[in-house]
Coordinates of C-alpha atoms in Angstrom, one line a residue:
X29 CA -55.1 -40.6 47.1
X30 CA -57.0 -41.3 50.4
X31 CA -55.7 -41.1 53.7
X32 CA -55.4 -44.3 54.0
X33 CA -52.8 -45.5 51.3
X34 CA -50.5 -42.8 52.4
X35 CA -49.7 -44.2 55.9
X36 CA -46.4 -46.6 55.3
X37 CA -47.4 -50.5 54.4
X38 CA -46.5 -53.1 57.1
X39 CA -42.6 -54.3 56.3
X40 CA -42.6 -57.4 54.4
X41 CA -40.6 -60.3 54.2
X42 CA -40.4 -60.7 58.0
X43 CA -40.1 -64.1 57.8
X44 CA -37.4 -63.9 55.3
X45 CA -35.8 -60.8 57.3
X46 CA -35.8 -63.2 60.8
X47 CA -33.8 -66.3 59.6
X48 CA -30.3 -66.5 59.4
X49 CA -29.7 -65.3 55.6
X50 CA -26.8 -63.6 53.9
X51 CA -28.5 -61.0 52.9
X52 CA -31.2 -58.3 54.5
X53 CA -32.1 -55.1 52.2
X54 CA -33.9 -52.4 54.6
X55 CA -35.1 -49.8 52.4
X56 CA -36.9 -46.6 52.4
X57 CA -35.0 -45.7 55.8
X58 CA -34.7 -42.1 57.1
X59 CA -31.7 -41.2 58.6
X60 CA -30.6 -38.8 61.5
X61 CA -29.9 -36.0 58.9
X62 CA -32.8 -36.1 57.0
X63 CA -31.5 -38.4 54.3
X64 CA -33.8 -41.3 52.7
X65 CA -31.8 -44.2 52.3
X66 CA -31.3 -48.3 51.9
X67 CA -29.2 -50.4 53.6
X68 CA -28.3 -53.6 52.5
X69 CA -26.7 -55.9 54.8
X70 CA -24.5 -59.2 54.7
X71 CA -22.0 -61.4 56.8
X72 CA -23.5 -58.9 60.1
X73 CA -22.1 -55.7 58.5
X74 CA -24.0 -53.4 56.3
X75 CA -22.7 -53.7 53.0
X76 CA -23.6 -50.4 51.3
X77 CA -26.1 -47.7 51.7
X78 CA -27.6 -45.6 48.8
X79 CA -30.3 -43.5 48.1
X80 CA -33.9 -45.4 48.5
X81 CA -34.4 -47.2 45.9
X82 CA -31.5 -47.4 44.3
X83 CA -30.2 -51.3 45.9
X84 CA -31.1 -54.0 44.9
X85 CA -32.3 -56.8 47.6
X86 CA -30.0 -60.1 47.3
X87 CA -32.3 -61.5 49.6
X88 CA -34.9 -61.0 52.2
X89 CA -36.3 -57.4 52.0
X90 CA -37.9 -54.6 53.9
X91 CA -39.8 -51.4 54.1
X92 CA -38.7 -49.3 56.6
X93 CA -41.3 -46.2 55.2
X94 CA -41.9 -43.8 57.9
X95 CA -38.8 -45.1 60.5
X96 CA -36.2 -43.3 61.7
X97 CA -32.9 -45.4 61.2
X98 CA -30.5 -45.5 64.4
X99 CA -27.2 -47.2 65.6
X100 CA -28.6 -49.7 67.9
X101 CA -28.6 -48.7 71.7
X102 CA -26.6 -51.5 74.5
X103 CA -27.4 -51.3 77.7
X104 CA -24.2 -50.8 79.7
X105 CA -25.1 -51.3 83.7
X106 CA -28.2 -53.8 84.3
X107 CA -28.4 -55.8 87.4
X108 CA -29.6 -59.4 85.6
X109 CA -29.8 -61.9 88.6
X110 CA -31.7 -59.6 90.4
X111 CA -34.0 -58.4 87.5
X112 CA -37.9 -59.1 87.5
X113 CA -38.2 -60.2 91.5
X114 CA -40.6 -57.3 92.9
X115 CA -43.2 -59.4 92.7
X116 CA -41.7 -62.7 93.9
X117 CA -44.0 -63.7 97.0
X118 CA -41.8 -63.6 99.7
X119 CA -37.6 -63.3 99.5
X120 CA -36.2 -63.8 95.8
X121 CA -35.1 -66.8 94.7
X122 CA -31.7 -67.4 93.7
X123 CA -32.1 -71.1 92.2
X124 CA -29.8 -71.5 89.1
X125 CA -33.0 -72.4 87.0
X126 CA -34.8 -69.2 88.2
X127 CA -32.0 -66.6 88.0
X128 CA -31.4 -68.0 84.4
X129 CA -35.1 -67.8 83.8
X130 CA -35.2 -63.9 85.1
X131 CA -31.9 -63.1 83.5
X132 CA -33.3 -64.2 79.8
X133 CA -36.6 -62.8 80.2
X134 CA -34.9 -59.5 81.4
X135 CA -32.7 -59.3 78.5
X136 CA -35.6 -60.0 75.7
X137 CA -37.2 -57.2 77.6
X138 CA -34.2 -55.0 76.9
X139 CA -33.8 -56.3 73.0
X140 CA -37.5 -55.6 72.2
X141 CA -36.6 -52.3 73.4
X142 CA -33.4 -52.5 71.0
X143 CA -30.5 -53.3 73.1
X144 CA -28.8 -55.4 71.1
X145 CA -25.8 -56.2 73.9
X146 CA -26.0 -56.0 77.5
X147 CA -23.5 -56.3 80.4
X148 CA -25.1 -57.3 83.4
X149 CA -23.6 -57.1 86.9
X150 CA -23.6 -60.1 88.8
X151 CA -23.4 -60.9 92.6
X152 CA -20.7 -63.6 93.7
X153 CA -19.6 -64.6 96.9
X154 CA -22.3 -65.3 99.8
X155 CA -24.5 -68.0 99.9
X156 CA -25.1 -68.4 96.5
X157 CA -21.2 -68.5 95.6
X158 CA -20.9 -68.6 92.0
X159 CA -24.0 -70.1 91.7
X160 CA -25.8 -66.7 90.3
X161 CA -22.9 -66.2 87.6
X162 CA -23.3 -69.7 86.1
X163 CA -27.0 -69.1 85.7
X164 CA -26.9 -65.6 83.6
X165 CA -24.0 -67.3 81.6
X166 CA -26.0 -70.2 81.0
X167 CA -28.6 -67.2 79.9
X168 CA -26.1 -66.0 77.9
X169 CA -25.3 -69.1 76.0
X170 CA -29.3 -69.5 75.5
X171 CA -29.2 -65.9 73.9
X172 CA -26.5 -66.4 71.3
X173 CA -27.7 -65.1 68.1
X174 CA -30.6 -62.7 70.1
X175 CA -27.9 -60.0 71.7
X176 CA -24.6 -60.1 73.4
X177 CA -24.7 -60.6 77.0
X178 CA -21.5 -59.8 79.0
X179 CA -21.2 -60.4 82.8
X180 CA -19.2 -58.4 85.6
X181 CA -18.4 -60.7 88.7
X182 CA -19.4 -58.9 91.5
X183 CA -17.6 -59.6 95.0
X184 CA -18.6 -58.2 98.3
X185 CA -15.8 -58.4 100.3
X186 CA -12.3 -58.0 99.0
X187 CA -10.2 -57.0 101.8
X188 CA -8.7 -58.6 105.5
X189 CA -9.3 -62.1 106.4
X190 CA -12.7 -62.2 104.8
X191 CA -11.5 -60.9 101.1
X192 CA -9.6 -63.5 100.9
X193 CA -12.1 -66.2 99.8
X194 CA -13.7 -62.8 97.5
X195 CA -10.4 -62.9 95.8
X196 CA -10.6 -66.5 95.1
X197 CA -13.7 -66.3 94.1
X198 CA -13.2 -63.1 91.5
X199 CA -10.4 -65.2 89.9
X200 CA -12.6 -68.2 89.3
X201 CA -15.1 -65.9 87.9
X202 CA -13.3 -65.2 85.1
X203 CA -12.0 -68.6 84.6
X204 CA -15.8 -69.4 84.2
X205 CA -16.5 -66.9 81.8
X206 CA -17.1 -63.4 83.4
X207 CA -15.8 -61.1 81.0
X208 CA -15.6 -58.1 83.7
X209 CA -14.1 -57.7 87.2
X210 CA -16.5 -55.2 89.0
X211 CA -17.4 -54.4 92.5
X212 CA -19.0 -52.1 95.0
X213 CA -15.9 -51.0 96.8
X214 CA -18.3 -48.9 98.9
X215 CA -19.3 -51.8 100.8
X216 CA -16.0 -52.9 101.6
X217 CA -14.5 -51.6 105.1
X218 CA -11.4 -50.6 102.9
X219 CA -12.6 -49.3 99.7
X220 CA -9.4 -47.9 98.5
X221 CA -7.8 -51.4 99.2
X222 CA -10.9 -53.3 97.5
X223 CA -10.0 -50.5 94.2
X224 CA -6.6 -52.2 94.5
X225 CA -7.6 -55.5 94.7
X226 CA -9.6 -55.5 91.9
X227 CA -6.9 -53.7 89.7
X228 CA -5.0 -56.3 90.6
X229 CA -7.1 -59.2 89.3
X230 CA -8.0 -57.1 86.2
X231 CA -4.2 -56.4 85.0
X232 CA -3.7 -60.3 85.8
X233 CA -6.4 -61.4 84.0
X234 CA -6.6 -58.5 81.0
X235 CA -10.0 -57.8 81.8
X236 CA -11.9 -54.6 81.7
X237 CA -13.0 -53.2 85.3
X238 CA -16.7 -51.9 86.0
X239 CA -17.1 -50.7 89.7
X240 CA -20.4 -49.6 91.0
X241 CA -19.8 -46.3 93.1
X242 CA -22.0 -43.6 94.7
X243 CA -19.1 -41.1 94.3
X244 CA -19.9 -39.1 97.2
X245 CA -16.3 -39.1 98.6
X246 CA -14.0 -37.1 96.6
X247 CA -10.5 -38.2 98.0
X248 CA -12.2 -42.0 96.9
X249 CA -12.2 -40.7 93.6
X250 CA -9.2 -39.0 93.7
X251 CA -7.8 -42.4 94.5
X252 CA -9.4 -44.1 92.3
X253 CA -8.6 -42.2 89.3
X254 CA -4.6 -42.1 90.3
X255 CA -5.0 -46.1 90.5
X256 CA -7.4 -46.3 87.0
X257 CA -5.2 -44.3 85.0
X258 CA -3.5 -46.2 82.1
X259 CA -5.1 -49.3 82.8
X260 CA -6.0 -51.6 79.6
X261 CA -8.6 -52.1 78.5
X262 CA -10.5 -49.4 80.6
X263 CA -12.2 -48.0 83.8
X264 CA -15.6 -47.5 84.3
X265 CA -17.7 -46.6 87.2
X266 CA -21.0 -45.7 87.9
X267 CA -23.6 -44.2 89.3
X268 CA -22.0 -42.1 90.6
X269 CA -25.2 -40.0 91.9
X270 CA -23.0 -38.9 94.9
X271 CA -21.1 -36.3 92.9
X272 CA -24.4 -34.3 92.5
X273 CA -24.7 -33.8 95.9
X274 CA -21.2 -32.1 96.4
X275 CA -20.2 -28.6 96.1
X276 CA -20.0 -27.9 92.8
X277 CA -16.2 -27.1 93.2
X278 CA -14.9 -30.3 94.6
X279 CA -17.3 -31.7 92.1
X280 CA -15.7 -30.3 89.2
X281 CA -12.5 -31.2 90.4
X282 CA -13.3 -35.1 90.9
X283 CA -14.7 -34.6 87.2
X284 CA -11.2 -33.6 86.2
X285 CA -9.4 -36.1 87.7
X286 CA -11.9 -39.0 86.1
X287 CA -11.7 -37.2 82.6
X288 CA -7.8 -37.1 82.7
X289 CA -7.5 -40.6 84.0
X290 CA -9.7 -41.8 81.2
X291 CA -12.6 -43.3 83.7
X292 CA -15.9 -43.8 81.8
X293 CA -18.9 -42.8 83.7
X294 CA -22.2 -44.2 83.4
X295 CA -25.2 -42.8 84.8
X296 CA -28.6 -44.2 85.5
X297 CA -31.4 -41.2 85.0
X298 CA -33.8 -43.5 86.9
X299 CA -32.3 -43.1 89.6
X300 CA -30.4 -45.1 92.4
X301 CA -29.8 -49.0 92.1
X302 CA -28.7 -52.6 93.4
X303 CA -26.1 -51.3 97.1
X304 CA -27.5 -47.8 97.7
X305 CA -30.8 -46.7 98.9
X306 CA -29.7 -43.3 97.6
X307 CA -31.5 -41.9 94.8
X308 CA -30.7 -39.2 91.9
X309 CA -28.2 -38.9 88.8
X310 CA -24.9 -38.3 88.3
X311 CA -24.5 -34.7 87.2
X312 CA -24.4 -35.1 83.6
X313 CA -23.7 -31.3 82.0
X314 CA -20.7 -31.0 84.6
X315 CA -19.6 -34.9 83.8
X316 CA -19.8 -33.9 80.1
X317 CA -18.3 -30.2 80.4
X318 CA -15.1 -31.8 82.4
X319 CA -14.1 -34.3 79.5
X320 CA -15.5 -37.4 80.9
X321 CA -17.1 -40.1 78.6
X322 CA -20.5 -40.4 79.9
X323 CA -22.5 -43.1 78.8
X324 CA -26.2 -43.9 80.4
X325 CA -28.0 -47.2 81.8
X326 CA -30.9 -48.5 83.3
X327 CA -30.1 -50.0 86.3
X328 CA -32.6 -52.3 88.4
X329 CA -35.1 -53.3 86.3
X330 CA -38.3 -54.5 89.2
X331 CA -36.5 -55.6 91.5
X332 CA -36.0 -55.2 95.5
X333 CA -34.2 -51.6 94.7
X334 CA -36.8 -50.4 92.4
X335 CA -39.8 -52.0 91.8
X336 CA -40.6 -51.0 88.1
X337 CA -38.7 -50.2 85.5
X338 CA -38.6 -50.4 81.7
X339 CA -35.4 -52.1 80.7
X340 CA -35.3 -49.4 77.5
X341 CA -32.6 -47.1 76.5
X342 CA -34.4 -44.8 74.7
X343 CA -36.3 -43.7 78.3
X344 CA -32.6 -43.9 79.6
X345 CA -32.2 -41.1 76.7
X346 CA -35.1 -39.3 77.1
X347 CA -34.5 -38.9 80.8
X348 CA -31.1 -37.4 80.0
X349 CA -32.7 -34.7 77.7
X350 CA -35.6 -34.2 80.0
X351 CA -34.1 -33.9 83.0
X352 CA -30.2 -33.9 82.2
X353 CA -30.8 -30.8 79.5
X354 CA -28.9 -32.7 77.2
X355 CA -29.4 -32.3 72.9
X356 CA -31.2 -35.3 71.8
X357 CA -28.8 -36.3 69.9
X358 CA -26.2 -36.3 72.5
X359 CA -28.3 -37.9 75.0
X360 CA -28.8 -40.5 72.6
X361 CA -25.1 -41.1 72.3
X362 CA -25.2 -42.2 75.5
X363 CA -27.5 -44.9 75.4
X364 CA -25.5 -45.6 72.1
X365 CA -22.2 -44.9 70.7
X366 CA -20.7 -44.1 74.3
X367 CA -22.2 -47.2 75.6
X368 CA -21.0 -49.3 73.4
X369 CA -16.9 -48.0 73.7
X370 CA -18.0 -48.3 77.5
X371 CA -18.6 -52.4 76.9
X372 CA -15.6 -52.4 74.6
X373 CA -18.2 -53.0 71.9
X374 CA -17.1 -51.9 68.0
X375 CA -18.1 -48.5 66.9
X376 CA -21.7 -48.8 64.7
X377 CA -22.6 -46.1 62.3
X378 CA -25.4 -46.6 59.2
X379 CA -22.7 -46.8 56.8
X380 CA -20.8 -49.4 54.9
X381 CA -18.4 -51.7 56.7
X382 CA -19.7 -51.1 60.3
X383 CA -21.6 -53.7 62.2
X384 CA -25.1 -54.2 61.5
X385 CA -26.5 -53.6 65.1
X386 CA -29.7 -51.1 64.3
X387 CA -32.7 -50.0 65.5
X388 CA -35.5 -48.8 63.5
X389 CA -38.6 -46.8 65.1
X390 CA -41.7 -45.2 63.8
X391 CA -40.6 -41.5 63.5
X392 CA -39.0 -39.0 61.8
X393 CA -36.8 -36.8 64.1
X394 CA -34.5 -38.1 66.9
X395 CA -36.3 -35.5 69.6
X396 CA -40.0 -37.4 68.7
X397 CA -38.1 -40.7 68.9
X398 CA -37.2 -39.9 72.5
X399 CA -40.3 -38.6 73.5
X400 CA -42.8 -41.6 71.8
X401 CA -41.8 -44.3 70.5
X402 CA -43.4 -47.5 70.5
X403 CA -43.0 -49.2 67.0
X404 CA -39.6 -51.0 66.5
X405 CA -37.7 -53.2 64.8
X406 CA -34.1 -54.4 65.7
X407 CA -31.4 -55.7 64.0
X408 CA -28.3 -57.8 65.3
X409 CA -25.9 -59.0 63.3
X410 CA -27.7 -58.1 59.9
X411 CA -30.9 -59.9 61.0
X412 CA -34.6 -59.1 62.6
X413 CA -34.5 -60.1 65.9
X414 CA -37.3 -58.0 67.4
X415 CA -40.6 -56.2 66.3
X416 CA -42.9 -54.6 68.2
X417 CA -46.0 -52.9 66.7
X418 CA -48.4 -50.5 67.7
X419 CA -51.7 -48.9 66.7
X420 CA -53.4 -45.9 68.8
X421 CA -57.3 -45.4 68.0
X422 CA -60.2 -42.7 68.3
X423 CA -63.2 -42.5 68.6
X424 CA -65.3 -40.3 66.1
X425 CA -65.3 -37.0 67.3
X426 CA -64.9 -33.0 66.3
X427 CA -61.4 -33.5 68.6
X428 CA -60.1 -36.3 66.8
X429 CA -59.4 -33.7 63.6
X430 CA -58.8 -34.8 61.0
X431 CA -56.0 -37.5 61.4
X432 CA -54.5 -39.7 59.5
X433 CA -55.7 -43.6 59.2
X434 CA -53.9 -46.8 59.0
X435 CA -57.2 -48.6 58.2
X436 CA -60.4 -48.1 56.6
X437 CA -63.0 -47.5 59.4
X438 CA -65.6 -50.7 59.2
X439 CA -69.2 -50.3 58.8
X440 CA -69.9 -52.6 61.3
X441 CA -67.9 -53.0 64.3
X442 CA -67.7 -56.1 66.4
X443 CA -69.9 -56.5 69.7
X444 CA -67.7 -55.0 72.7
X445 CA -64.9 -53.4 70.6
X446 CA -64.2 -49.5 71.0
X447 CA -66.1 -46.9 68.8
X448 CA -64.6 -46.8 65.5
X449 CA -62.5 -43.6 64.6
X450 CA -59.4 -42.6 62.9
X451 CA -56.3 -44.9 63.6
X452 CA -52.8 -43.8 64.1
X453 CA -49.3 -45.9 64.1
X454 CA -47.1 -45.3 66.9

């Protein structure tokens, strides 16, 4: 057998595999543990998983030879109307028809990646009013089918004469749609009284609360966590960078308070993003060792607070292994499991009766995933809705080895393309 016909065949039935269909049969997929299974999937839940080869397709088929099998990543703390303005000449617009435009390219971005929900953070209040929220939801309803998009109302002011109009505003918010009440207290010349406030509104309303926080001031936290505790349907906060930069006692302490509150914590191993200037991550072994649910985001994605950025969880994931000295499969579970019981999201595992939210990528352990991966193909709600492909190539040389090929090398090359060498799928 040559080299050639042992690298895994393109996937087939991708046109099949992209429509809306009642059945998708992904076959030939290896699992976390080593396992080689299929998956067959129907009504957005996967239906059964065997052995390979041992389903039969109902429907639109295909081969996921030489992909590692995952529960798809969400992205749990992105920053949508600001997304994809570095480059903007001059300020950043905040026209309705250009937030939407950045807020669905952003999100595409993220789905390619295989984010297959998103909850962005969104500014209200100012000059743009609610003007910025009705653009991502508009977004949002231009999405349906791609990923879930779920947006925080962010106020600026909350408290005195001046929070009174934030208030209104917060309210109306989720009258329009906002499916989180959120925040940077930190900003507020009363941040324990903003906490309150928007408590408050999110007992009213029976709405989850996501509150962006440096978490540099313990007796905040402290505060915080008293007020957070019991609240349905959750707490989180995040970055919370802040807590790296305390002694590790009062540190620890603040951890304990969050963990026995039941606060969720989600970091961003970029770094800093959208109200502080301040950069760094959260300390994740001493979040993690205190009992707090830790999930991990991306943050600004090119915008004024950082100009570049990736929109992809599994960098989110690699940072946290790489930097954070997490296992791979735990700093996965952030970017995954615990970010999707962060969003309120249902629990997705690669076996029957959980949703069919997936992501495949060229691999075969979890820790090569992390480190390269650049072939993917995404699944929401049982269907394709993403596929990216790539091919690396070499020149002849004694370096090269002897590597595998994807395709026969041809005789003669075309004018102006690379020299012709052995070709690897990424």
């Amino acid at each position: 057998m040559s080299a050639d016909s042992k690298q895994p065949q393109p996937p087939d039935d991708w046109a099949a595999a992209t429509a809306d269909s009642t059945s998708l049969l992904l076959s030939n997929a290896r699992l976390t543990d080593g396992r080689t299974v299929d998956v067959r999937m129907g009504g957005g839940r996967i239906e059964a998983v065997g052995t390979a080869g041992s389903l039969t397709a109902l429907g639109a088929r295909v081969d996921l030879s030489g992909y590692l099998l995952l529960p798809a990543p969400a992205e749990p703390h992105a920053h949508s109307d600001t997304a994809l303005s570095a480059d903007s000449p001059g300020p950043a617009s905040y026209a309705p028809e250009e937030v939407q435009r950045r807020a669905t390219e952003a999100a595409l971005l993220q789905l390619g990646h295989g984010a297959t929900a998103l909850r962005a953070h969104v500014r209200i209040g100012d000059v743009q009013g609610l003007g910025t929220l009705e653009a991502v939801l508009q977004a949002r309803r231009s999405l349906r089918g791609l990923t879930d998009l779920t947006t925080v109302a962010v106020p600026r002011l909350l408290t005195g004469a001046a929070g009174t109009d934030g208030l209104a505003m917060l309210r109306d918010a989720v009258k329009m749609g906002a499916g989180v009440v959120g925040g940077c207290p930190d900003l507020d010349p009363d941040p324990a009284g903003y906490v309150e406030a928007v408590l408050e509104v999110a007992a009213e309303q029976g709405c989850p609360v996501d509150l962006h926080t440096d978490g540099d001031d313990p007796a905040r936290l402290a505060r915080l966590a008293a007020m957070a505790g019991g609240l349905r349907p959750g707490v989180t906060i995040g970055p919370c960078a802040g807590l790296s930069r305390l002694p590790s006692e009062v540190a620890r302490r603040a951890a304990d308070q969050l963990a026995a509150a039941g606060v969720t914590v989600v970091c961003l191993p970029q770094g800093g993003c959208g109200a502080t200037e301040l950069r760094g991550a959260a300390p994740v072994r001493l979040l993690r060792a205190a009992g707090v649910r830790l999930a991990a985001g991306g943050g600004a994605l090119r915008d004024v607070s950082n100009p570049v950025g990736r929109g992809d969880p599994l960098e989110a994931a690699y940072l946290l292994a790489s930097l954070g000295g997490l296992p791979a499969e735990d700093a996965y579970g952030a970017v995954s499991a615990t970010a999707r019981t962060a969003m309120g999201l249902p629990e997705v595992r690669v076996e029957a009766g959980f949703p069919a939210e997936l992501l495949a990528v060229r691999g075969e352990r979890l820790s090569g995933v992390l480190s390269l991966a650049y072939s993917r193909i995404v699944v929401h709600r049982g269907r394709v809705v993403a596929r990216t492909s790539a091919v690396r190539e070499y020149c002849d040389s004694a370096a090269a080895l002897d590597l595998p090929r994807q395709a026969a090398r041809p005789e003669r090359p075309e004018p102006g393309s690379p020299p012709a060498g052995p070709v690897v799928r990424s």
